[in-house]
Each structure stands twice: as C-alpha cells, then as structure tokens.
Tab-separated table of C-alpha atoms in Angstrom:
chain	number	residue	atom	x	y	z
A	7	MET	CA	-102.845	50.103	-21.504
A	8	ARG	CA	-103.899	47.637	-23.906
A	9	LYS	CA	-100.718	45.769	-23.393
A	10	THR	CA	-100.835	45.633	-19.732
A	11	LEU	CA	-104.652	44.370	-19.920
A	12	LEU	CA	-103.850	41.942	-22.356
A	13	TRP	CA	-100.694	40.783	-19.765
A	14	LEU	CA	-102.992	40.307	-16.901
A	15	VAL	CA	-106.124	38.413	-18.781
A	16	SER	CA	-102.941	36.369	-19.863
A	17	ALA	CA	-101.553	35.943	-16.095
A	18	VAL	CA	-105.021	35.370	-14.366
A	19	ALA	CA	-106.047	32.657	-17.302
A	20	LEU	CA	-102.615	30.861	-16.583
A	21	THR	CA	-103.123	31.332	-12.801
A	22	LEU	CA	-106.557	29.564	-13.402
A	23	HIS	CA	-105.259	26.950	-15.545
A	24	ALA	CA	-102.602	25.748	-12.960
A	25	GLN	CA	-105.095	25.844	-10.171
A	26	GLN	CA	-107.437	23.594	-12.465
A	27	PHE	CA	-104.400	21.256	-13.179
A	28	ARG	CA	-103.460	20.964	-9.775
A	29	GLN	CA	-107.405	20.073	-8.538
A	30	GLU	CA	-107.545	17.763	-11.123
A	31	PHE	CA	-104.217	15.841	-11.292
A	32	GLY	CA	-102.357	16.904	-7.672
A	33	ASP	CA	-99.146	18.921	-7.072
A	34	ALA	CA	-95.863	17.066	-7.885
A	35	ARG	CA	-93.794	17.001	-5.081
A	36	LYS	CA	-90.391	16.192	-6.971
A	37	PRO	CA	-89.130	16.890	-9.868
A	38	PHE	CA	-90.040	14.347	-12.395
A	39	VAL	CA	-86.023	14.231	-13.434
A	40	GLU	CA	-83.790	13.894	-9.984
A	41	THR	CA	-79.897	14.322	-10.273
A	42	VAL	CA	-77.364	14.435	-7.795
A	43	ALA	CA	-73.561	14.657	-8.360
A	44	THR	CA	-71.087	14.217	-5.817
A	45	PRO	CA	-67.512	14.227	-5.796
A	46	ASP	CA	-65.380	10.740	-4.611
A	47	HIS	CA	-64.465	13.156	-1.559
A	48	GLY	CA	-66.920	14.381	0.092
A	49	ASP	CA	-65.497	17.589	1.377
A	50	SER	CA	-64.647	18.149	-2.532
A	51	ARG	CA	-61.260	18.583	-1.781
A	52	TYR	CA	-58.086	17.029	-3.193
A	53	CYS	CA	-53.802	16.765	-2.531
A	54	PRO	CA	-52.237	17.427	-6.373
A	55	GLY	CA	-51.838	14.320	-7.804
A	56	GLN	CA	-54.827	12.816	-6.620
A	57	PRO	CA	-57.889	11.265	-9.069
A	58	ALA	CA	-60.994	12.821	-8.550
A	59	THR	CA	-64.213	11.082	-9.698
A	60	LEU	CA	-67.839	12.384	-9.803
A	61	ARG	CA	-70.829	10.539	-9.643
A	62	VAL	CA	-74.409	11.165	-11.131
A	63	VAL	CA	-76.791	9.429	-9.638
A	64	ALA	CA	-80.341	10.000	-12.030
A	65	ARG	CA	-83.964	8.968	-11.981
A	66	GLU	CA	-86.976	9.770	-14.111
A	67	GLY	CA	-89.854	9.404	-12.250
A	68	GLY	CA	-88.334	7.510	-9.478
A	69	VAL	CA	-86.498	5.191	-12.080
A	70	PRO	CA	-82.867	4.870	-12.336
A	71	LEU	CA	-81.989	5.711	-15.837
A	72	ASP	CA	-80.106	3.025	-17.767
A	73	GLY	CA	-78.315	3.555	-20.979
A	74	THR	CA	-78.842	7.310	-21.328
A	75	THR	CA	-75.667	8.968	-22.658
A	76	ILE	CA	-74.046	11.793	-20.229
A	77	TYR	CA	-71.702	13.834	-22.185
A	78	TYR	CA	-68.861	15.609	-19.810
A	79	LYS	CA	-65.741	17.639	-20.342
A	80	VAL	CA	-63.262	18.327	-17.689
A	81	GLY	CA	-60.649	20.800	-17.216
A	82	PRO	CA	-58.863	23.779	-15.205
A	83	GLU	CA	-61.844	25.647	-14.089
A	84	MET	CA	-62.864	28.411	-16.872
A	85	PHE	CA	-60.383	26.737	-19.480
A	86	LEU	CA	-62.754	23.547	-20.537
A	87	PRO	CA	-62.186	21.992	-23.470
A	88	ALA	CA	-64.120	22.233	-26.697
A	89	ARG	CA	-64.565	18.403	-27.071
A	90	TYR	CA	-67.020	16.793	-24.828
A	91	ASP	CA	-66.458	13.065	-24.139
A	92	SER	CA	-69.349	10.193	-22.913
A	93	THR	CA	-70.337	7.870	-20.668
A	94	THR	CA	-73.725	6.093	-19.940
A	95	PHE	CA	-76.034	5.282	-17.147
A	96	VAL	CA	-75.998	2.388	-15.505
A	97	GLY	CA	-78.550	1.508	-13.057
A	98	GLY	CA	-78.923	5.336	-12.537
A	99	GLU	CA	-75.592	6.167	-12.051
A	100	ALA	CA	-72.402	7.483	-14.344
A	101	LEU	CA	-69.148	7.915	-12.803
A	102	LEU	CA	-66.965	10.735	-14.677
A	103	ARG	CA	-63.673	10.339	-14.098
A	104	MET	CA	-61.797	13.944	-13.969
A	105	GLY	CA	-58.437	13.027	-13.402
A	106	THR	CA	-56.318	15.494	-11.711
A	107	MET	CA	-54.606	18.587	-11.077
A	108	GLN	CA	-50.489	19.364	-9.635
A	109	GLU	CA	-50.847	22.415	-8.926
A	110	PRO	CA	-53.068	24.491	-6.597
A	111	GLY	CA	-56.260	25.289	-7.972
A	112	PHE	CA	-59.580	23.798	-9.346
A	113	LEU	CA	-60.807	21.308	-11.799
A	114	ALA	CA	-63.936	22.000	-13.478
A	115	CYS	CA	-66.478	19.074	-14.799
A	116	GLN	CA	-69.110	20.412	-17.135
A	117	TYR	CA	-72.047	17.779	-17.911
A	118	GLU	CA	-75.404	17.102	-19.414
A	119	PHE	CA	-77.532	14.650	-20.898
A	120	ARG	CA	-81.272	14.439	-21.806
A	121	VAL	CA	-84.259	12.512	-20.436
A	122	GLY	CA	-87.858	13.321	-21.360
A	123	GLY	CA	-86.753	15.880	-23.706
A	124	LYS	CA	-84.827	18.406	-21.528
A	125	THR	CA	-81.421	18.695	-21.341
A	126	MET	CA	-79.815	18.598	-17.842
A	127	LYS	CA	-76.624	20.151	-16.861
A	128	ASP	CA	-74.382	20.710	-14.488
A	129	LEU	CA	-71.023	22.580	-13.510
A	130	VAL	CA	-69.323	20.929	-10.464
A	131	LYS	CA	-65.793	21.915	-9.409
A	132	VAL	CA	-63.517	20.390	-7.092
A	133	ALA	CA	-60.730	21.950	-4.701
A	134	TYR	CA	-56.790	21.065	-5.033
A	135	ALA	CA	-54.670	22.505	-1.917
A	136	PRO	CA	-57.046	25.756	-2.049
A	137	GLU	CA	-54.992	27.159	1.436
A	138	GLN	CA	-51.988	26.978	-1.277
A	139	ILE	CA	-53.606	29.455	-3.931
A	140	LYS	CA	-51.599	32.379	-4.179
A	141	THR	CA	-52.162	35.514	-6.349
A	142	TYR	CA	-50.725	37.380	-9.148
A	143	THR	CA	-51.184	40.393	-8.233
A	144	PRO	CA	-48.277	42.827	-6.270
A	145	MET	CA	-48.436	44.917	-3.799
A	146	PRO	CA	-47.298	48.519	-4.725
A	147	LYS	CA	-45.056	50.015	-2.032
A	148	ASP	CA	-47.507	53.125	-2.586
A	149	PHE	CA	-50.581	51.446	-2.152
A	150	GLU	CA	-51.819	52.323	1.723
A	151	ALA	CA	-50.379	55.998	0.935
A	152	PHE	CA	-52.720	56.475	-2.564
A	153	TRP	CA	-55.629	55.139	-0.816
A	154	GLN	CA	-54.956	57.364	2.407
A	155	LYS	CA	-54.919	60.433	0.133
A	156	ALA	CA	-57.973	59.656	-2.187
A	157	LEU	CA	-59.807	59.040	0.765
A	158	LYS	CA	-58.465	62.498	2.570
A	159	GLU	CA	-59.185	64.700	-0.607
A	160	ALA	CA	-63.267	63.049	-0.712
A	161	ARG	CA	-63.599	63.823	3.270
A	162	ARG	CA	-63.107	67.443	2.349
A	163	VAL	CA	-66.424	67.283	0.510
A	164	PRO	CA	-69.477	67.968	2.539
A	165	LEU	CA	-71.882	64.759	2.127
A	166	GLU	CA	-74.662	67.108	1.177
A	167	PRO	CA	-77.060	64.669	1.956
A	168	THR	CA	-80.457	65.290	0.480
A	169	TYR	CA	-83.840	62.347	1.810
A	170	THR	CA	-87.045	61.051	-0.428
A	171	ASP	CA	-89.495	59.424	1.584
A	172	VAL	CA	-90.496	55.942	1.007
A	173	PRO	CA	-93.842	55.556	2.767
A	174	ASP	CA	-94.344	52.076	0.871
A	175	ALA	CA	-91.094	51.030	3.411
A	176	THR	CA	-92.055	52.726	6.340
A	177	ASN	CA	-94.241	51.430	8.836
A	178	GLU	CA	-94.783	51.343	13.118
A	179	GLN	CA	-91.256	49.978	13.243
A	180	PHE	CA	-89.353	51.260	10.785
A	181	VAL	CA	-88.281	54.463	8.992
A	182	THR	CA	-87.187	54.314	5.309
A	183	LYS	CA	-85.672	57.154	3.234
A	184	LEU	CA	-84.224	57.143	-0.308
A	185	VAL	CA	-81.057	59.565	0.407
A	186	ARG	CA	-78.610	61.197	-2.047
A	187	LEU	CA	-74.935	61.829	-1.174
A	188	ARG	CA	-72.362	63.738	-2.679
A	189	VAL	CA	-69.156	61.184	-1.608
A	190	GLY	CA	-66.454	63.024	-3.788
A	191	LYS	CA	-65.788	65.978	-5.810
A	192	GLU	CA	-67.745	64.877	-8.550
A	193	LYS	CA	-69.053	61.668	-7.644
A	194	TRP	CA	-72.828	60.973	-6.134
A	195	MET	CA	-74.240	57.666	-4.852
A	196	GLN	CA	-77.684	56.652	-3.637
A	197	GLY	CA	-79.056	54.269	-1.270
A	198	TYR	CA	-82.413	53.170	0.709
A	199	LEU	CA	-81.447	54.244	4.478
A	200	THR	CA	-83.724	52.257	6.806
A	201	ILE	CA	-83.568	53.261	10.337
A	202	PRO	CA	-85.569	51.179	13.484
A	203	ARG	CA	-88.133	52.867	15.441
A	204	SER	CA	-86.690	53.125	19.013
A	205	GLY	CA	-88.622	50.289	21.385
A	206	SER	CA	-90.689	48.753	18.647
A	207	LEU	CA	-88.329	45.637	17.958
A	208	PRO	CA	-88.892	42.490	19.410
A	209	PRO	CA	-87.292	41.307	22.729
A	210	GLY	CA	-83.372	40.192	21.288
A	211	GLU	CA	-83.537	42.456	18.773
A	212	GLY	CA	-82.642	45.599	20.202
A	213	ALA	CA	-85.950	46.348	22.006
A	214	GLY	CA	-85.905	49.003	24.053
A	215	ARG	CA	-82.943	50.352	22.103
A	216	VAL	CA	-82.890	54.153	21.375
A	217	SER	CA	-79.010	53.881	19.260
A	218	PHE	CA	-78.240	51.353	16.695
A	219	PRO	CA	-75.453	49.235	14.901
A	220	VAL	CA	-74.998	50.498	11.273
A	221	VAL	CA	-74.958	48.410	8.384
A	222	LEU	CA	-73.771	49.639	4.468
A	223	VAL	CA	-74.634	46.716	1.920
A	224	PRO	CA	-72.876	47.914	-1.471
A	225	PRO	CA	-74.271	46.409	-4.747
A	226	GLY	CA	-73.706	43.665	-7.115
A	227	ALA	CA	-72.332	44.488	-10.876
A	228	GLY	CA	-74.348	46.215	-13.416
A	229	SER	CA	-76.412	48.930	-13.060
A	230	GLN	CA	-79.931	47.266	-11.707
A	231	ARG	CA	-82.390	49.088	-9.713
A	232	ILE	CA	-82.206	48.462	-6.183
A	233	TYR	CA	-85.326	47.768	-3.414
A	234	PRO	CA	-85.872	48.993	-0.234
A	235	SER	CA	-85.115	45.703	2.630
A	236	ASP	CA	-85.606	45.852	6.033
A	237	TYR	CA	-83.600	42.287	6.696
A	238	PHE	CA	-80.763	43.871	9.158
A	239	SER	CA	-83.306	46.555	10.722
A	240	GLN	CA	-85.684	43.641	11.620
A	241	HIS	CA	-82.400	42.636	13.779
A	242	GLY	CA	-81.658	45.711	15.360
A	243	CYS	CA	-79.705	47.600	12.924
A	244	ILE	CA	-79.677	51.191	10.673
A	245	TYR	CA	-79.231	49.424	7.008
A	246	LEU	CA	-78.510	51.326	3.978
A	247	LYS	CA	-78.360	49.560	0.158
A	248	ILE	CA	-76.533	51.361	-2.050
A	249	GLU	CA	-76.262	52.068	-5.685
A	250	ILE	CA	-72.990	53.133	-6.893
A	251	HIS	CA	-74.132	55.058	-10.318
A	252	ASP	CA	-75.922	57.970	-9.136
A	253	ASN	CA	-79.002	56.630	-11.400
A	254	ASP	CA	-82.249	58.122	-10.225
A	255	GLN	CA	-84.294	55.217	-8.107
A	256	ARG	CA	-87.744	57.376	-8.420
A	257	LEU	CA	-87.720	56.916	-12.145
A	258	SER	CA	-90.109	55.362	-13.855
A	259	ASP	CA	-88.871	51.783	-15.141
A	260	ASP	CA	-88.633	53.017	-19.128
A	261	ASP	CA	-86.852	55.698	-17.532
A	262	TYR	CA	-84.752	53.610	-15.368
A	263	GLN	CA	-83.717	51.447	-18.654
A	264	ALA	CA	-82.878	54.540	-20.644
A	265	VAL	CA	-80.468	56.015	-17.864
A	266	ARG	CA	-78.756	53.093	-17.131
A	267	GLN	CA	-77.104	52.325	-20.580
A	268	ARG	CA	-74.955	55.446	-19.933
A	269	CYS	CA	-73.084	52.956	-17.245
A	270	ASP	CA	-72.223	50.434	-19.757
A	271	GLY	CA	-68.799	49.484	-19.579
A	272	TYR	CA	-68.092	50.658	-16.519
A	273	MET	CA	-65.681	47.900	-14.795
A	274	SER	CA	-63.172	49.207	-17.684
A	275	ARG	CA	-63.691	52.589	-18.167
A	276	GLY	CA	-60.459	55.541	-17.475
A	277	MET	CA	-58.156	52.338	-16.934
A	278	ALA	CA	-55.396	53.934	-18.744
A	279	SER	CA	-54.493	55.471	-15.087
A	280	ARG	CA	-55.192	54.543	-11.196
A	281	ASP	CA	-56.364	58.147	-10.569
A	282	THR	CA	-59.271	58.009	-13.699
A	283	TYR	CA	-60.314	54.737	-13.002
A	284	TYR	CA	-63.902	53.914	-12.690
A	285	TYR	CA	-63.312	52.300	-9.453
A	286	LYS	CA	-61.556	54.840	-7.571
A	287	ASP	CA	-64.538	57.411	-6.990
A	288	VAL	CA	-66.385	54.414	-6.276
A	289	TYR	CA	-64.216	52.877	-3.408
A	290	VAL	CA	-63.502	56.123	-2.015
A	291	GLY	CA	-67.550	56.527	-2.003
A	292	CYS	CA	-68.317	53.536	-0.077
A	293	ALA	CA	-65.778	54.258	2.419
A	294	ARG	CA	-67.477	58.131	2.517
A	295	ALA	CA	-70.897	56.068	3.002
A	296	VAL	CA	-69.520	54.802	6.197
A	297	ASP	CA	-69.293	58.365	7.054
A	298	PHE	CA	-72.436	59.404	6.600
A	299	LEU	CA	-73.800	56.546	8.672
A	300	CYS	CA	-71.867	57.373	11.341
A	301	SER	CA	-73.047	60.652	11.413
A	302	LEU	CA	-76.384	59.807	11.968
A	303	PRO	CA	-77.962	60.183	15.581
A	304	GLU	CA	-79.530	57.020	15.989
A	305	TRP	CA	-75.930	55.058	15.658
A	306	ASP	CA	-74.927	53.220	18.673
A	307	GLY	CA	-71.177	55.003	18.009
A	308	ARG	CA	-69.181	51.292	18.018
A	309	ASN	CA	-70.527	48.977	15.536
A	310	VAL	CA	-70.033	49.302	11.741
A	311	ILE	CA	-70.737	46.430	9.516
A	312	VAL	CA	-70.087	46.481	5.960
A	313	THR	CA	-71.457	43.188	3.952
A	314	GLY	CA	-72.485	42.554	0.362
A	315	GLY	CA	-72.304	39.896	-2.781
A	316	SER	CA	-70.089	39.607	-6.013
A	317	GLN	CA	-69.088	42.916	-6.780
A	318	GLY	CA	-70.674	44.393	-3.203
A	319	GLY	CA	-68.607	41.757	-1.689
A	320	ALA	CA	-65.624	43.186	-2.991
A	321	LEU	CA	-66.717	46.810	-2.313
A	322	THR	CA	-67.404	44.984	1.412
A	323	ILE	CA	-63.362	44.139	1.624
A	324	VAL	CA	-62.400	47.388	0.365
A	325	THR	CA	-64.742	49.862	2.525
A	326	ALA	CA	-63.448	47.783	6.051
A	327	ALA	CA	-59.972	48.484	4.477
A	328	LEU	CA	-60.364	51.987	3.549
A	329	ASN	CA	-62.560	53.615	6.657
A	330	GLU	CA	-61.098	52.769	9.970
A	331	LYS	CA	-64.682	52.761	11.294
A	332	VAL	CA	-65.602	49.720	10.135
A	333	THR	CA	-65.521	47.281	12.839
A	334	LEU	CA	-66.816	43.696	10.704
A	335	CYS	CA	-66.566	42.467	7.563
A	336	ALA	CA	-68.554	40.110	5.867
A	337	PRO	CA	-68.372	39.429	1.970
A	338	PHE	CA	-69.934	36.791	0.045
A	339	TYR	CA	-68.479	35.514	-3.532
A	340	PRO	CA	-66.402	38.752	-3.642
A	341	ALA	CA	-65.615	39.815	-7.282
A	342	LEU	CA	-62.304	41.853	-8.367
A	343	CYS	CA	-59.884	39.527	-6.843
A	344	ASP	CA	-56.594	37.995	-8.302
A	345	LEU	CA	-57.459	40.288	-11.644
A	346	THR	CA	-54.319	39.262	-13.662
A	347	GLY	CA	-55.057	35.603	-13.180
A	348	PHE	CA	-56.153	34.624	-17.077
A	349	LEU	CA	-52.559	36.357	-18.127
A	350	HIS	CA	-51.229	33.493	-15.941
A	351	HIS	CA	-53.372	31.040	-17.836
A	352	ARG	CA	-55.458	30.697	-14.565
A	353	ALA	CA	-58.815	31.645	-13.563
A	354	GLY	CA	-59.299	35.240	-12.336
A	355	GLY	CA	-61.890	37.110	-10.626
A	356	TRP	CA	-64.611	38.849	-11.911
A	357	PRO	CA	-64.757	41.157	-14.585
A	358	LYS	CA	-62.433	37.980	-16.318
A	359	PHE	CA	-59.923	40.727	-17.392
A	360	PHE	CA	-57.086	39.166	-20.016
A	361	SER	CA	-59.814	36.230	-20.211
A	362	GLY	CA	-60.727	36.928	-24.202
A	363	PHE	CA	-64.395	35.590	-23.719
A	364	TYR	CA	-66.473	37.589	-21.139
A	365	ASN	CA	-67.897	41.005	-22.653
A	366	ASP	CA	-67.622	42.647	-19.298
A	367	GLY	CA	-63.898	42.194	-19.158
A	368	ARG	CA	-62.852	43.997	-22.732
A	369	THR	CA	-60.248	46.440	-21.784
A	370	THR	CA	-59.330	49.696	-24.075
A	371	VAL	CA	-55.527	49.824	-23.059
A	372	ALA	CA	-52.647	48.261	-23.476
A	373	ASP	CA	-52.408	44.994	-21.053
A	374	GLU	CA	-49.048	46.943	-19.431
A	375	THR	CA	-51.328	49.417	-18.735
A	376	ALA	CA	-54.190	47.693	-17.509
A	377	VAL	CA	-52.036	45.755	-15.130
A	378	GLU	CA	-50.337	48.784	-13.719
A	379	THR	CA	-53.332	50.568	-13.131
A	380	LEU	CA	-55.429	47.209	-11.363
A	381	GLN	CA	-52.881	46.488	-8.512
A	382	TYR	CA	-54.354	49.007	-6.978
A	383	PHE	CA	-58.036	48.286	-7.297
A	384	ASP	CA	-57.431	44.288	-7.252
A	385	VAL	CA	-59.324	43.096	-3.745
A	386	VAL	CA	-56.345	40.602	-2.664
A	387	ASN	CA	-54.180	44.099	-1.709
A	388	PHE	CA	-56.870	45.526	0.155
A	389	ALA	CA	-57.596	41.630	1.930
A	390	ARG	CA	-53.858	42.321	2.796
A	391	VAL	CA	-54.415	45.032	4.909
A	392	LEU	CA	-57.646	44.249	6.695
A	393	ARG	CA	-57.515	44.812	10.330
A	394	VAL	CA	-61.215	43.811	11.196
A	395	PRO	CA	-63.332	40.636	11.953
A	396	THR	CA	-64.118	39.070	8.695
A	397	PHE	CA	-66.751	36.356	7.712
A	398	MET	CA	-66.693	34.987	3.881
A	399	SER	CA	-68.951	32.779	2.523
A	400	TRP	CA	-68.685	30.913	-0.990
A	401	GLY	CA	-69.250	28.480	-2.998
A	402	TYR	CA	-66.948	26.260	-5.975
A	403	SER	CA	-69.494	25.984	-8.341
A	404	ASP	CA	-69.394	29.899	-9.235
A	405	ASP	CA	-68.624	30.486	-12.520
A	406	THR	CA	-68.730	34.230	-12.458
A	407	CYS	CA	-66.403	35.278	-9.125
A	408	SER	CA	-64.072	31.854	-9.630
A	409	PRO	CA	-62.942	30.013	-6.289
A	410	THR	CA	-59.827	30.673	-7.121
A	411	SER	CA	-59.916	33.954	-7.077
A	412	VAL	CA	-61.690	34.381	-3.729
A	413	TRP	CA	-59.573	31.499	-2.067
A	414	ALA	CA	-56.414	34.069	-3.546
A	415	ALA	CA	-57.896	37.059	-1.392
A	416	TRP	CA	-58.784	34.643	1.258
A	417	ASN	CA	-55.561	33.737	1.998
A	418	GLU	CA	-54.129	36.918	1.983
A	419	ILE	CA	-56.525	38.387	5.146
A	420	GLN	CA	-54.006	38.454	8.136
A	421	ALA	CA	-57.064	39.515	10.224
A	422	PRO	CA	-59.297	37.135	12.190
A	423	LYS	CA	-61.375	35.575	9.989
A	424	GLN	CA	-64.072	33.019	9.648
A	425	ARG	CA	-65.219	31.048	5.957
A	426	ASP	CA	-68.368	29.278	5.389
A	427	VAL	CA	-67.849	27.117	2.177
A	428	THR	CA	-70.574	25.456	0.474
A	429	PRO	CA	-69.236	23.578	-2.260
A	430	THR	CA	-72.357	23.080	-4.469
A	431	SER	CA	-73.127	26.697	-4.826
A	432	GLY	CA	-72.522	28.921	-7.253
A	433	HIS	CA	-72.909	32.807	-7.671
A	434	TRP	CA	-75.384	32.890	-4.547
A	435	ARG	CA	-75.686	31.933	-1.439
A	436	PHE	CA	-77.726	29.464	0.670
A	437	PRO	CA	-80.289	30.712	3.815
A	438	SER	CA	-78.073	29.095	6.137
A	439	SER	CA	-74.920	31.087	5.024
A	440	GLN	CA	-76.740	34.431	5.612
A	441	ALA	CA	-77.574	33.320	8.928
A	442	LYS	CA	-74.375	31.766	9.777
A	443	CYS	CA	-73.078	35.143	8.765
A	444	TRP	CA	-75.751	36.908	11.409
A	445	GLN	CA	-74.972	34.500	13.794
A	446	TRP	CA	-71.433	35.618	13.407
A	447	MET	CA	-71.949	38.904	13.929
A	448	GLN	CA	-73.343	38.926	16.588
A	449	GLN	CA	-70.951	37.314	18.985
A	450	TYR	CA	-68.618	40.562	17.723
A	451	LEU	CA	-71.505	43.492	18.505
A	452	PHE	CA	-71.051	45.758	20.913
A	453	LEU	CA	-74.756	46.371	22.062
A	454	GLN	CA	-74.719	49.106	24.957
A	455	PRO	CA	-74.808	52.591	23.497
A	456	VAL	CA	-71.923	54.897	24.008
A	457	ARG	CA	-73.515	57.464	26.589
C-alpha cells in the first residue's frame, strides 16, 4: 500500500512539473532532432543487381547536421555483419551505399549517430524482386488429411462454454463476457466476447440489425493478458478476442504473472512429433473458436472473419484454411512463415528457428526431427490451401517477422488477395492499414441475415 501511495505521489508530481514546464516554456511541436531515411527508389523495390542508396536527412532544431559521423552496416536481413562502416553528414545529408543483391530477398541497413547527447538509430530494408521469393518448406503429401483428422477429432468434444460478465466493458451498445471454451480433448481457451445490442448501432454500422457477422481475433506471441475491445463491435460485428493458453484473465496482475510463467518456451514444446507439438492444439483450437462463434444465435449465418497480427496473423491464415465456415481472412505481418529459412542462410519467420541468436527459436530436438515436424505447422502450407479472399498487410522494417518470410507465404496464396505494404513500418501497423482492411472487408460482407 505504501509503495502504491509513493508511486501515485510521484506520478502527480511529474504531471504537475510537466504542466508547469509547458506554461513557462511552451510545447515542442516537433522532435528536436528530425530524421528521415529514404531509399533512392521511392517504393523501396529493386531488381537483382541494381545498387541501392539510402539518403539520411537529419536536422537538430531545424539546423542541418554537418560533420556528424553516422555509422552503418549493410547485409541480407538478419545477417548483418559485425563491423560498421561510417560516413559524415554534409549539409544535413548522408548517403549510405547499400550495394546490391543478386537474388530475391531483402537488403537491410542499420545505422546510428549521436547528436545532442542522444543516439539516433533505425533499421531500413529494401526489397529485391519480392514476388520471386520462394519458400523452402515442402508440402507433405498428407498435410490436409492430417489436419482434417485433427479437426474432426476435436469436434467430437463439446465446447462447454462458460461465461463471466464483464461490467466494465458492457454498456447500452454492447454486451461483453469472458468466455472459456473447451476446444479439444485436453485444450481450453479463454476470450472476450463482445456482442452488439440490437438496434443500438449508428446508421451504416448495423443499425436495426438483429444478427451480425462474427470476427475472431487470435493473439500475438507470448502469454500476455488480453483485454476487451469494441473496435469491430462498433462496426456491427460480434467480436471474440482469444488467449490460447487458458490463463485465467480474472487473476490479479501478480497472480497472472506467476501463472503465465508456465507458458515459457511453448514455441518449441513437444516438437519431437507433429502429434505432440504445442501448436497442434492451438491451431485446431482456433478453428473450434470459429465453430463457437457460429453457434451463437446472434450470428448472421453468413459472414465469418478472422484477423490478427504476428502470431495472430499466422493463426488467422491457419484458421481460415482449416475451418470451412470462414469467409474472410485478414492477417497482419504473420509469424511462423518459412520456418526453415535460417537453415538455408536466409531470414526465416518468427520464432526464428535455427537462427542461433534468438531465444524463442531454441529447439529441443535434432534439426532433422524439427524440420519434419514443422512442415505441418509452417504457415506457407496453410497459405497454399487458402480458398477465401485474403487481405494481408506488412512492412519492410520488421525484424521480428521478416518480410522475406511473409512474402514467401504471400506468394503461395492462390485465393483472391489484396496486399497493403508499408515499407517504413516494422512489427506494427499504421492506422491507415487497419482502415483499409475494414474497407476491404465491407465489399465482401453480406449484411442481410439468413431467414
């Protein structure tokens, strides 16, 4: 209690100090050091053999930097050398010669410089013939049979949903409940379910409807606590945001932190076999979460959307490929793509198996065994069997889910598809990308309920 009071006092003091500073000296409307890095090809795309140059513009308080040293290193993404090259800013500009690539892929430049006592740094990647990037993951002959059998077995188990009211996320427009589902023989998941109240939505967003499209949002990596959201419900959709490890969302922060430790290393758990790998129950469980949504009386009987980012992007593609009820697939910067890339000296997807430099990518079995298992879980193989319209968005400066691996999956999709590539974004999305995604969804939605 004493620590909490001290924290509150400190927070109030800092807030008052900031307010006094603004009254005395005014608000800064721009960063003191402004930096823009621009490749000489505006779209950051090159043909193999073409040299790339990165132009870095920097100003300190509006004054161009001059004579400041900038350090940089260039190489294939995630395979940067240890040694830095350097040059200097002249008249506020520095030109970094990145060289070229002879094969499809991504060339990365990491740079940094110090000004005003602070280190400014960034990572910029450019694409070389990305439409020609091929995956290293083969398609097992029994891939679809394996997953059809797994889903069929899971569907024999009743979902047994249990509900807990969430008053803080319930109002005159929406009802939110925490739901726990049995999605397999030994697998449970939890999620926040938000359902619009009939007739409560504004015109154009479902006003007057009594049934709604459903949206499943799988989570990103790790075992973080999830929170309710009304983004899709404001647009007239039933929305389920899930947590895949069955961590009780009602626990206090301290208790939750203790419980989630059991999830450490789940990315490699059970990798000795395709039947024991942790992600098997997760993949099938997400498909069963769609079954649950489609069992709700408020579902419109037609529209089923899956969307998420990172691991959630991977699970979006997987779920859309597994569950025949899904009608739209919208992944953002999906993980788990082209998982054996690092074995071929090329950037692979998160969790960066076989890279040797990323803790989440540690494997506990021989490489040959891991490769045999992972081909059944690599998202590129689910991308190959997608049959529904797909919107995918990603960036080039992502060093978590490499753009090389994402392009490898994208290039395998034969279903109708639309991409939104924002070269400067990393492992995140611009609000405009989310807006484009919703606009894309609207053109496919059938908003008249089945009678």
